[in-house]
CSV table of C-alpha atoms in Angstrom, one decimal:
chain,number,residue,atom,x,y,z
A,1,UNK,CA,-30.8,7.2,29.6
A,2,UNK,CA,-28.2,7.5,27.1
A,3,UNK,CA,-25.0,5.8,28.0
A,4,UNK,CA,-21.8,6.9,28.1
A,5,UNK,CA,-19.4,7.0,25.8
A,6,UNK,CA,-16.0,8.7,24.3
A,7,UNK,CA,-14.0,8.7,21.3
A,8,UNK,CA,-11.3,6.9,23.4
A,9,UNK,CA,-13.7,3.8,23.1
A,10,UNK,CA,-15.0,3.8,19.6
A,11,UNK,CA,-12.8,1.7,17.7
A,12,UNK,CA,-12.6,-1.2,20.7
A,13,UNK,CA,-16.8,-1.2,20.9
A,14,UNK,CA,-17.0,-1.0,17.2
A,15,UNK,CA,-14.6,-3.9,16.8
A,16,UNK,CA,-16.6,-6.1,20.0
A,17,UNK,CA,-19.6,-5.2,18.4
A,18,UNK,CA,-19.0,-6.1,14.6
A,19,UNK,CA,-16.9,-9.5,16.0
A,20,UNK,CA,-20.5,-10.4,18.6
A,21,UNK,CA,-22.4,-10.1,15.4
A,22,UNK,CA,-24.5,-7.3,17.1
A,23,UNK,CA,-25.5,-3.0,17.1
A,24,UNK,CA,-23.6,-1.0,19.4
A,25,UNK,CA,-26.3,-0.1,22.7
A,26,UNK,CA,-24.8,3.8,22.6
A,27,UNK,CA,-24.7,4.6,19.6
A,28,UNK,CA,-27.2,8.3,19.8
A,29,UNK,CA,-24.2,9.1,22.6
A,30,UNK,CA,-21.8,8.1,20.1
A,31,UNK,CA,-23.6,10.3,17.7
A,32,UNK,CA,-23.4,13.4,20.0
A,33,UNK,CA,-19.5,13.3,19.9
A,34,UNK,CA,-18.8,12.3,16.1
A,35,UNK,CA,-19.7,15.4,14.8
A,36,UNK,CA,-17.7,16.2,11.8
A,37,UNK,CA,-16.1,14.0,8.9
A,38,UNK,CA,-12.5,15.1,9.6
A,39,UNK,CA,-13.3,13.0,13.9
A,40,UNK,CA,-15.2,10.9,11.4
A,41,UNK,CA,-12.0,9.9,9.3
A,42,UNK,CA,-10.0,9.7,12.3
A,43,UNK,CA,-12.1,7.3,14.1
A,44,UNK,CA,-12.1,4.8,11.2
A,45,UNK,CA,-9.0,5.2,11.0
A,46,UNK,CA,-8.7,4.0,14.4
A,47,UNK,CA,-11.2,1.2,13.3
A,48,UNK,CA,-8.7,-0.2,10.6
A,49,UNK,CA,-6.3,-0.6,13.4
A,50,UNK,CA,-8.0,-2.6,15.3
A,51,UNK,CA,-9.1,-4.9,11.8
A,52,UNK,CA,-5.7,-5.0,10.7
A,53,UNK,CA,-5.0,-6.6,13.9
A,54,UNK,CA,-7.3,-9.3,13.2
A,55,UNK,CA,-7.5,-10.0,8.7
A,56,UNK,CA,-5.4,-9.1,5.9
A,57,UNK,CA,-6.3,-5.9,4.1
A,58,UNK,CA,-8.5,-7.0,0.4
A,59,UNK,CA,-10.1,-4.2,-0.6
A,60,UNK,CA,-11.1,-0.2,-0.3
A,61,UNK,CA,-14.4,0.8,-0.6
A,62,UNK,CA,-15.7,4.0,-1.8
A,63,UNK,CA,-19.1,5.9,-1.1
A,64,UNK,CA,-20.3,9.2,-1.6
A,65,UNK,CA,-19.4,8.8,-5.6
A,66,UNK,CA,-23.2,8.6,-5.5
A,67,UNK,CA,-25.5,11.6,-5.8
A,68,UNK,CA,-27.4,10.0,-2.6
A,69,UNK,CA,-24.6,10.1,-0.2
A,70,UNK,CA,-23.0,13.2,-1.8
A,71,UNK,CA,-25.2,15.3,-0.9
A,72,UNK,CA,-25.6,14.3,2.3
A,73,UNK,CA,-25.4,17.2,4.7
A,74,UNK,CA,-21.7,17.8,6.3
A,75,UNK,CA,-19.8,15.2,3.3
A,76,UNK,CA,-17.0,17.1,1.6
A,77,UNK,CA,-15.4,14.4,-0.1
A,78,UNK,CA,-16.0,10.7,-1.1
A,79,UNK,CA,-16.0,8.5,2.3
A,80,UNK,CA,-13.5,5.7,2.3
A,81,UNK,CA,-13.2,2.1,4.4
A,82,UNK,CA,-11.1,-1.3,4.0
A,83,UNK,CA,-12.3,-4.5,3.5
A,84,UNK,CA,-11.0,-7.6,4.4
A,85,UNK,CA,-10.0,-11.2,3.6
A,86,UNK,CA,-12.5,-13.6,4.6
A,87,UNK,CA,-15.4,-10.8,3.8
A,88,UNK,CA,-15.7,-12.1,0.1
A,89,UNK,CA,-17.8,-15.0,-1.0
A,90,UNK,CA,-18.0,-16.4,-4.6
A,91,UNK,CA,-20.8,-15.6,-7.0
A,92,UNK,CA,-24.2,-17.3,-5.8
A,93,UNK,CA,-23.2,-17.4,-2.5
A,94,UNK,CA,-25.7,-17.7,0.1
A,95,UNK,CA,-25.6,-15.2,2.8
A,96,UNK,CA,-26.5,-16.1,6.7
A,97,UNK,CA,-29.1,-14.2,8.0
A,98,UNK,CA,-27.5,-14.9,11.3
A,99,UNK,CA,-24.4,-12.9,10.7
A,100,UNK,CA,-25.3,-10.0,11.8
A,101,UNK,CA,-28.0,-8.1,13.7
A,102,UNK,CA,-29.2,-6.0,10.5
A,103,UNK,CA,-28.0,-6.8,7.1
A,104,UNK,CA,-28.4,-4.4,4.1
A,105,UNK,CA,-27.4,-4.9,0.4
A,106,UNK,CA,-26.6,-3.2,-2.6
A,107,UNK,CA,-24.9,-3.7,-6.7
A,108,UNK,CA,-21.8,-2.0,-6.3
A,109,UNK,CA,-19.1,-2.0,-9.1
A,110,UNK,CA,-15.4,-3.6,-8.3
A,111,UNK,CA,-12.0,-3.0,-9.4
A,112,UNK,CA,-9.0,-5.3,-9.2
A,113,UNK,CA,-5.2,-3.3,-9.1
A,114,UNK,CA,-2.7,-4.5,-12.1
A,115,UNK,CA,0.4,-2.7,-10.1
A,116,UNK,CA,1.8,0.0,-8.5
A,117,UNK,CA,1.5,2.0,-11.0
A,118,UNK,CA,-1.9,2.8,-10.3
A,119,UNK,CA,-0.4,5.3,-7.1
A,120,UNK,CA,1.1,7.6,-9.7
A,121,UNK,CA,-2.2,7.9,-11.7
A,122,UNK,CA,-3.9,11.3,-11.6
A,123,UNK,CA,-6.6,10.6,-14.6
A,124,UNK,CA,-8.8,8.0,-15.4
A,125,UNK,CA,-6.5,7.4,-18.8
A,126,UNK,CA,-3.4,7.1,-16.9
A,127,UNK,CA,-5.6,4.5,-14.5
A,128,UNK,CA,-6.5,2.0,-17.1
A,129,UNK,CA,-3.1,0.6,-17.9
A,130,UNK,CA,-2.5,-0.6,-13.9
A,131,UNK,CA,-6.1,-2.2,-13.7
A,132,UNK,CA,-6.4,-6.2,-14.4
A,133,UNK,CA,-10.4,-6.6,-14.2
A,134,UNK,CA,-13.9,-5.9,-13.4
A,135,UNK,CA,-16.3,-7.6,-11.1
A,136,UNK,CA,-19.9,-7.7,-10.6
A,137,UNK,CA,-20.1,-6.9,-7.1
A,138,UNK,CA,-22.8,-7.2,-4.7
A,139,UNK,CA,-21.8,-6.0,-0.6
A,140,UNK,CA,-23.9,-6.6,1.8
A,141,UNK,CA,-23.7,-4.5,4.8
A,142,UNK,CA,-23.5,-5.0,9.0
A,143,UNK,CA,-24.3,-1.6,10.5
A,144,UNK,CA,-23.6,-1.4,13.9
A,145,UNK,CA,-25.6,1.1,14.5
A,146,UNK,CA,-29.1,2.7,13.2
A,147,UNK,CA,-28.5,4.8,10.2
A,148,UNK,CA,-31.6,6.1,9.7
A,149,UNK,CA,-31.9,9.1,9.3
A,150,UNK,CA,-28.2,8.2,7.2
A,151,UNK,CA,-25.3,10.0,9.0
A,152,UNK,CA,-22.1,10.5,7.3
A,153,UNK,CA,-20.2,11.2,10.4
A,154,UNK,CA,-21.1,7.8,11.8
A,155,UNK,CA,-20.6,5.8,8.5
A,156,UNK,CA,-17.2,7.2,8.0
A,157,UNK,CA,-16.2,6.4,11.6
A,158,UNK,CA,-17.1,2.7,11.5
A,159,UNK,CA,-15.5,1.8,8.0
A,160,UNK,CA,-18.8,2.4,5.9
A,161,UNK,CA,-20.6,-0.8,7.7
A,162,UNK,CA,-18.6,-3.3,5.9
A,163,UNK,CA,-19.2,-7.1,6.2
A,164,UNK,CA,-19.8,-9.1,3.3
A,165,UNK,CA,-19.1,-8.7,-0.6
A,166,UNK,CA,-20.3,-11.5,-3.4
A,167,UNK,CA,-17.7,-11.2,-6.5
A,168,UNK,CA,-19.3,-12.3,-10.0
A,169,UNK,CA,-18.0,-12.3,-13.6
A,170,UNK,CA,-15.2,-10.3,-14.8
A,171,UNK,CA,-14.2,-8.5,-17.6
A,172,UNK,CA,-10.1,-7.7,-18.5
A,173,UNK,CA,-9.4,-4.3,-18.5
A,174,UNK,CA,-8.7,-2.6,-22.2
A,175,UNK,CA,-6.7,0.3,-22.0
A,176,UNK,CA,-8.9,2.1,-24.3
A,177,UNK,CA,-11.3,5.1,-24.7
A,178,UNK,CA,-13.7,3.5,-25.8
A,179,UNK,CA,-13.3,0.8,-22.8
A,180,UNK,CA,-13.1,3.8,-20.5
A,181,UNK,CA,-16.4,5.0,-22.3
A,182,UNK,CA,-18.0,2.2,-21.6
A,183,UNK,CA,-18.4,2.0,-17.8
A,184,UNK,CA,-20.4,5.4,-18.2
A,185,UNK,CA,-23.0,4.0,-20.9
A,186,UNK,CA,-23.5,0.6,-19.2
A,187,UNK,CA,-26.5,0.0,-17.7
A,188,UNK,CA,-26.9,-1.5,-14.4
A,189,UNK,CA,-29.8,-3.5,-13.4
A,190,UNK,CA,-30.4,-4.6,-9.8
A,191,UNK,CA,-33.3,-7.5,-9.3
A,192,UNK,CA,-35.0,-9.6,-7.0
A,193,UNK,CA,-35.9,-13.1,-7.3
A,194,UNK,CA,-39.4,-12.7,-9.1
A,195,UNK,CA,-37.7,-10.4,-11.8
A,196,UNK,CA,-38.9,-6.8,-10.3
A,197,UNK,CA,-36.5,-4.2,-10.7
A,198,UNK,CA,-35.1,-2.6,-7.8
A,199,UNK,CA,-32.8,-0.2,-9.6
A,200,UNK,CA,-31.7,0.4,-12.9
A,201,UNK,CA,-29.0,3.0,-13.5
A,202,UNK,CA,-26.3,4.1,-16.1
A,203,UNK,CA,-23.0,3.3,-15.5
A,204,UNK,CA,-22.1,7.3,-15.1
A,205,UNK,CA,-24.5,7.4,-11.7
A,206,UNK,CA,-21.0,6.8,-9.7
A,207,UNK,CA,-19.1,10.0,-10.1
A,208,UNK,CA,-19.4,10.2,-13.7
A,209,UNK,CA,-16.8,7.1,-14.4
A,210,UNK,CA,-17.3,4.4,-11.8
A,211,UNK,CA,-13.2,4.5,-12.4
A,212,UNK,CA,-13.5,7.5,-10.3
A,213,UNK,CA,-13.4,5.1,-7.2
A,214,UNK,CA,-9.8,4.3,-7.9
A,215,UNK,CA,-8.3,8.0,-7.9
A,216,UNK,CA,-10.7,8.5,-4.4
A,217,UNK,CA,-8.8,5.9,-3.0
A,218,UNK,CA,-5.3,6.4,-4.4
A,219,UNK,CA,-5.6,9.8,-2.9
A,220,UNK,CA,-7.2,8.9,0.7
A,221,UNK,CA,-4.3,6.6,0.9
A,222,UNK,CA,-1.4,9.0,-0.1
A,223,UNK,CA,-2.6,10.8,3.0
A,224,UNK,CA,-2.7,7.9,5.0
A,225,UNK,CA,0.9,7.6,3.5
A,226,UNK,CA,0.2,4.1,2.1
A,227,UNK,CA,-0.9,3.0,-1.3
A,228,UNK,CA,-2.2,0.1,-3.4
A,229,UNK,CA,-0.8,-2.9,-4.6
A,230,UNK,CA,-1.0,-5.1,-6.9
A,231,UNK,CA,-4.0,-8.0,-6.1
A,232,UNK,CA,-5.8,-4.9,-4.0
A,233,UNK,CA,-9.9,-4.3,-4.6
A,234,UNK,CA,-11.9,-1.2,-5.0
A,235,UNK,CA,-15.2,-0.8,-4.7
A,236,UNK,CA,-16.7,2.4,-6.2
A,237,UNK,CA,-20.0,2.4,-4.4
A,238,UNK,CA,-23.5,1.1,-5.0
A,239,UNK,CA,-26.4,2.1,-8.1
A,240,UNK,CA,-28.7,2.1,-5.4
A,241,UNK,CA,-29.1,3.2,-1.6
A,242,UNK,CA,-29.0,0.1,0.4
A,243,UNK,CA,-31.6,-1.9,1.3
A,244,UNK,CA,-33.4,-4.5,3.9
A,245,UNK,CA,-32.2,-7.7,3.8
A,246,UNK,CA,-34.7,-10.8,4.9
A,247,UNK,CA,-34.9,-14.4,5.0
A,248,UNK,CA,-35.2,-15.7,1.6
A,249,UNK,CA,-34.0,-12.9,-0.7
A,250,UNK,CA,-32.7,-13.4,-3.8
A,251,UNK,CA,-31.1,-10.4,-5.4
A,252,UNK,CA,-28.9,-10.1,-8.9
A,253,UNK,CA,-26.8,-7.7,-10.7
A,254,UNK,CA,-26.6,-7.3,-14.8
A,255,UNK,CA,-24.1,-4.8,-15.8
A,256,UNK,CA,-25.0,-5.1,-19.5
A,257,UNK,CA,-22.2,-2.8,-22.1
A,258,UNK,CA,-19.4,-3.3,-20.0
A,259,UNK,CA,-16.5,-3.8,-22.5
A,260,UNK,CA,-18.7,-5.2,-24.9
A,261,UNK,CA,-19.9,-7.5,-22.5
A,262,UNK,CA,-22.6,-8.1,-19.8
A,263,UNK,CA,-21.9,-9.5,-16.3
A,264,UNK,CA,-23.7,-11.0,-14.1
A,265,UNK,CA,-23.7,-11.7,-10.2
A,266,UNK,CA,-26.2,-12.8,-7.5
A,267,UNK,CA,-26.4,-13.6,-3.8
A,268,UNK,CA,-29.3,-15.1,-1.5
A,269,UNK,CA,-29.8,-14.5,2.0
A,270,UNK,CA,-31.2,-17.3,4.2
């Protein structure tokens, strides 16, 4: 029997189910009543209450710049969550298994904010001169419930399944075209620990310009009526859909023609 639930309770069993490390037990009823990405948006937005009670904001996440999740059935614009302080672990980190029920991971792409300037920008060109740096970035994921088939309505509602995020190297920022061009030629390479390639990509596979990530957010907060600051993450969403984690895993990301440059960052998971 499916138990009972309301969107009075969401945010409070998401939050008691993400702290105990565990998968919501009513999630299909849960599924019955979030039906639509507007009661999607405002049940995460109910979520980040209840977080901002317990961390400081770090980051936003973006996903849907994707052509997986974009075309998922009901999404009419790019899904947005928050991460928080204490989610982020240094490059080579090693990830417990025990930290959540279900782990998944995935080579995502991260932005840091130069200043406030960033609110007022509108195009990628008038972006680049209030961004400090790139990161390799691989999240790894807690969903708290069973998103499989993937549903859009449930991902939006419990902040895009955020939990962990490994930051690698960095590249400063040119405020150039040809910088801009850059993060759409790149290739990104995603790998396990014998060498085998779980995904390979161009740069352009999120929404074109990964930069794209930074506008989503801008405007998802302007109608929040907040904005980003300087110090503030973005995350433009991941070159592949996510995948199992297990014991042992070793996974790495190259982003090679970055600025010039190639990055590198890996996590394990034991």
């Amino acid at each position: 029997t499916r138990q009972a639930c309301s969107l009075d309770t969401w945010a409070n069993d998401v939050a008691t189910t993400w702290k105990a490390r565990a998968m919501l037990t009513n999630a299909p009823c849960y599924a019955g009543v979030i039906t639509s990405m507007d009661i999607g948006r405002t049940m995460r937005d109910q979520v980040i209450e209840r977080f901002d009670e317990m961390f400081p904001r770090a980051a936003y996440k973006v996903v849907g710049l994707d052509p997986v999740n974009a075309a998922l059935p009901g999404v009419d614009r790019p899904m947005v969550g928050v991460m928080y302080v204490g989610m982020f672990l240094p490059n080579g980190a090693t990830i417990p298994m025990s930290s959540a029920e279900r782990l998944i991971t995935e080579p995502d792409f991260l932005i840091s904010v130069a200043d406030e300037g960033i609110n007022d920008a509108t195009t990628l060109e008038q972006a680049l001169p209030h961004l400090d740096r790139i990161y390799g970035f691989i999240e790894v994921l807690a969903p708290v419930f069973n998103n499989a088939p993937p549903n859009p309505f449930m991902m939006q509602a419990s902040n895009l399944m955020a939990r962990w995020g490994v930051i690698g190297e960095s590249v400063k920022v040119a405020a150039t075209s040809e910088f801009l061009r850059s993060l759409e030629t790149m290739t990104v390479t995603f790998s396990d620990g014998d060498g085998k390639v779980l995904a390979k990509q161009p740069g352009s596979y999120l929404g074109v310009n990964p930069l794209n990530g930074v506008l989503v957010v801008v405007e998802e907060l302007k109608r929040r009526g907040e904005r980003l600051h300087a110090g503030d993450l973005i995350s433009s969403g991941s070159y592949m859909p996510p995948m199992p984690v297990t014991a042992g895993l070793y996974t790495k990301t190259l982003y090679e023609g970055i600025g010039g440059t190639t990055l590198a960052v890996d996590a394990s998971y034991r």
